[in-house]
Coordinates of C-alpha atoms and ligand atoms in Angstrom, one line a residue:
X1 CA 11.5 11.0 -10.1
X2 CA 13.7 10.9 -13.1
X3 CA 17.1 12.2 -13.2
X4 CA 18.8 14.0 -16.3
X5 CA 22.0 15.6 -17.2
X6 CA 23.0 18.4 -19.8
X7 CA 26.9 17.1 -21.2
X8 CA 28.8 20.2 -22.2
X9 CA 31.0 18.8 -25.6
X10 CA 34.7 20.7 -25.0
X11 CA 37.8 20.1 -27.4
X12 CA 40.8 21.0 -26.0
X13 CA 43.0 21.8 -28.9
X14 CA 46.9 22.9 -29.5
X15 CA 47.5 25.8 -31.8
X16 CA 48.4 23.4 -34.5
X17 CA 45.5 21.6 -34.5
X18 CA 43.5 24.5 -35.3
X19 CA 42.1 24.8 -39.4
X20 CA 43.3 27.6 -41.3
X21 CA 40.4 29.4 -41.1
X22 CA 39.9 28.8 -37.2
X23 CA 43.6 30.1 -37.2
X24 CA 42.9 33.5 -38.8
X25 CA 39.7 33.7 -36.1
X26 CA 41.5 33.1 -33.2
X27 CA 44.4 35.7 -34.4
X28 CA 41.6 38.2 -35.3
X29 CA 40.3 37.9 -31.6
X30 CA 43.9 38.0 -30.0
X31 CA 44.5 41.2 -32.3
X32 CA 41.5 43.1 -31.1
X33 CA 42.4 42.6 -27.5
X34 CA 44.9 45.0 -28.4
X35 CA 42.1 47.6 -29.2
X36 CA 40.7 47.1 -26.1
X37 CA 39.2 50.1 -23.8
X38 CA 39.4 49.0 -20.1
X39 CA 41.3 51.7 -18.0
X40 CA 39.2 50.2 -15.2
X41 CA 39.5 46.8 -15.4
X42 CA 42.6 46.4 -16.9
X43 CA 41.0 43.1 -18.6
X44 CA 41.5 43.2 -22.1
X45 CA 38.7 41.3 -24.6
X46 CA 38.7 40.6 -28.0
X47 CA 36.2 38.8 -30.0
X48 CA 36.2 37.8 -33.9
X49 CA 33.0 36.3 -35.8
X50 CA 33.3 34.5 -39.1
X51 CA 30.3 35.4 -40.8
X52 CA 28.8 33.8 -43.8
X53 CA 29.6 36.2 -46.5
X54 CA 32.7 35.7 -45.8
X55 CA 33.5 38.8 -43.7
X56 CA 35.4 38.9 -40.3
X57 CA 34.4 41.3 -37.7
X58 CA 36.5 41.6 -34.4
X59 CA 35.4 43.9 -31.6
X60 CA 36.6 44.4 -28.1
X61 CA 35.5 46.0 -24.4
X62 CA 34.5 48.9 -24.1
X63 CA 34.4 50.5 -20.4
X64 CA 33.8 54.1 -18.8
X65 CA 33.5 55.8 -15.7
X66 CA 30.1 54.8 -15.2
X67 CA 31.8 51.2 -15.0
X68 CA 28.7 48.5 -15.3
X69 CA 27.5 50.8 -18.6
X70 CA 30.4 49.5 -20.7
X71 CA 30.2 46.6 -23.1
X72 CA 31.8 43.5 -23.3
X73 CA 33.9 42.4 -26.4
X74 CA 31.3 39.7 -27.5
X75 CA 28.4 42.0 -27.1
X76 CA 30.6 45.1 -29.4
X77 CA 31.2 42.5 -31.8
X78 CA 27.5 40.4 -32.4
X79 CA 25.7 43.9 -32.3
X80 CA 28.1 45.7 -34.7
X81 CA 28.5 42.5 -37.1
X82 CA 24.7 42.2 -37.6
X83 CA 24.0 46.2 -37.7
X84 CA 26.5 45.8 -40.6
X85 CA 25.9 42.4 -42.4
X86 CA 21.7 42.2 -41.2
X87 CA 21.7 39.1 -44.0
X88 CA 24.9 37.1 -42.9
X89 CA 25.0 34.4 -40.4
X90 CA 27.3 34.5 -37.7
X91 CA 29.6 30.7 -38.5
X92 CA 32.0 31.2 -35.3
X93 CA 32.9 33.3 -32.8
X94 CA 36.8 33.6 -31.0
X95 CA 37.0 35.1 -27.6
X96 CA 40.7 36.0 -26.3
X97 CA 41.8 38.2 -22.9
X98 CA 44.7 39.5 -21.8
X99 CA 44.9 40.0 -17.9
X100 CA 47.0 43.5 -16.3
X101 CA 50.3 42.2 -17.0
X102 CA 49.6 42.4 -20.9
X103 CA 49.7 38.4 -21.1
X104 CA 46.9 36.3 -22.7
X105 CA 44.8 34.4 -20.3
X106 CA 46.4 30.7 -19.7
X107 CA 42.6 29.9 -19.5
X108 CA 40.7 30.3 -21.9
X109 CA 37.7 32.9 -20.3
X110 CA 34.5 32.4 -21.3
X111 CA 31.5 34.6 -22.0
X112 CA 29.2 36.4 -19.1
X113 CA 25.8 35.5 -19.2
X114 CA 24.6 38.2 -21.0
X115 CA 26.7 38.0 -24.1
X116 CA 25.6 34.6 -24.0
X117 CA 21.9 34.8 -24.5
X118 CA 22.9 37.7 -27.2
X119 CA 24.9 35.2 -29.1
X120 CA 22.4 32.5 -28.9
X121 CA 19.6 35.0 -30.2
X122 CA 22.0 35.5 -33.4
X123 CA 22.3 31.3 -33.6
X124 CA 18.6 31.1 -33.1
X125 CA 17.9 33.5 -36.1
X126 CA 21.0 32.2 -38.2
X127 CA 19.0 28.6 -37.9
X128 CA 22.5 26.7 -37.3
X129 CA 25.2 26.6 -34.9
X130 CA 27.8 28.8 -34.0
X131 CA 31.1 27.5 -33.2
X132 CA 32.6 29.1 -30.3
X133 CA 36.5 29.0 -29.8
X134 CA 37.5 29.8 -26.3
X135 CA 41.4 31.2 -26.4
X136 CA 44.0 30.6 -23.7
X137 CA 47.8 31.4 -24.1
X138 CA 48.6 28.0 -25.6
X139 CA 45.1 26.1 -26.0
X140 CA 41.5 26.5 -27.4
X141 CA 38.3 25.1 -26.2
X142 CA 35.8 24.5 -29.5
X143 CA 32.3 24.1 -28.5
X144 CA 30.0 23.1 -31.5
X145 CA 27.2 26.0 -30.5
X146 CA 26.0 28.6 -28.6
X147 CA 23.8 26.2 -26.7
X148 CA 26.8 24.3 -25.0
X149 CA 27.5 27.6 -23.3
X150 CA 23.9 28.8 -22.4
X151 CA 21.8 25.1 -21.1
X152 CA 18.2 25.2 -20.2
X153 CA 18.5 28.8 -22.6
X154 CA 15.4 31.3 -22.7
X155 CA 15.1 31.7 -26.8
X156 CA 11.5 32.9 -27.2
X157 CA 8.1 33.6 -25.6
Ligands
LIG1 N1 34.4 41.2 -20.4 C1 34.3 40.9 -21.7 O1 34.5 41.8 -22.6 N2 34.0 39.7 -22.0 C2 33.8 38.6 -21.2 O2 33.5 37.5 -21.6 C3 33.9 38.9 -19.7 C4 34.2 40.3 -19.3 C5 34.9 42.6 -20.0 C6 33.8 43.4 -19.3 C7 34.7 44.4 -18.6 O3 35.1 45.4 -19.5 C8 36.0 43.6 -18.3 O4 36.0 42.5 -19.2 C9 36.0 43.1 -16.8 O5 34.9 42.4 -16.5

């Protein structure tokens, strides 16, 4: 038997040691928390991707009565930013909550399994990586790709 292991590469970064433009993505996905629609939850997403041309699109959760139909604020964002830009890779995504009491998440929360193999469907067809940055209150996870979040990933059959 041979034994192997899938490392998951996190940097743990301050504000400050963010670029400018990872800056702008990360306040693009704390600003569309504030859009939000989660009356049931009371957990409010935002999510921002940097695409290639240039563009920003920033999308949140979007919940109803019928509770499991809503959508999460990754899936609102991926589906809307390629319905609009078909042509544009997706660079980076930036995923921010805020919990019940209106505060961000300390920890950074990180996608559910389905937005997941969504976002690595747009990395697959994009044909390079999208960098994901995880946002807590005072810290950010940067993962180089899609993969990191979604091992041993189902892409095609
Ligand atoms: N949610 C997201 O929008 N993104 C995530 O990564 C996790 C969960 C939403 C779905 C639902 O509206 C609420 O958060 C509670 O699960």
């Amino acid at each position: 038997m041979k034994k192997t292991e899938i490392i998951v590469p996190i940097e743990v970064l301050a504000y400050d040691e963010l670029t400018p433009q990872e800056s702008q993505l990360v306040a693009e996905a704390r600003e569309a928390t504030f859009r939000s629609y989660a009356p049931y939850s009371k957990f409010k997403v935002g999510a921002a991707i940097q695409l290639s041309n240039g563009e920003i699109v920033s999308g949140s959760n979007q919940e109803n009565a019928a509770y499991p139909s809503g959508t999460c604020a990754e899936r609102t964002t991926c589906y809307y930013a390629h319905s609009r830009y078909p042509q544009a890779r997706f660079e980076a995504i930036a995923i921010a909550a805020r919990t019940e009491n209106d505060e961000f998440q300390a920890t950074p929360i990180s996608p559910c399994g389905a937005c997941r193999q969504a976002l690595l469907e747009y990395e697959v067809i994009g044909g390079a990586p999208i960098k994901v940055l995880l946002v807590g209150a005072e810290q950010v996870y940067r993962l180089p790709s899609v993969v990191n979040l979604l091992p041993l990933a189902f892409t095609e059959f």
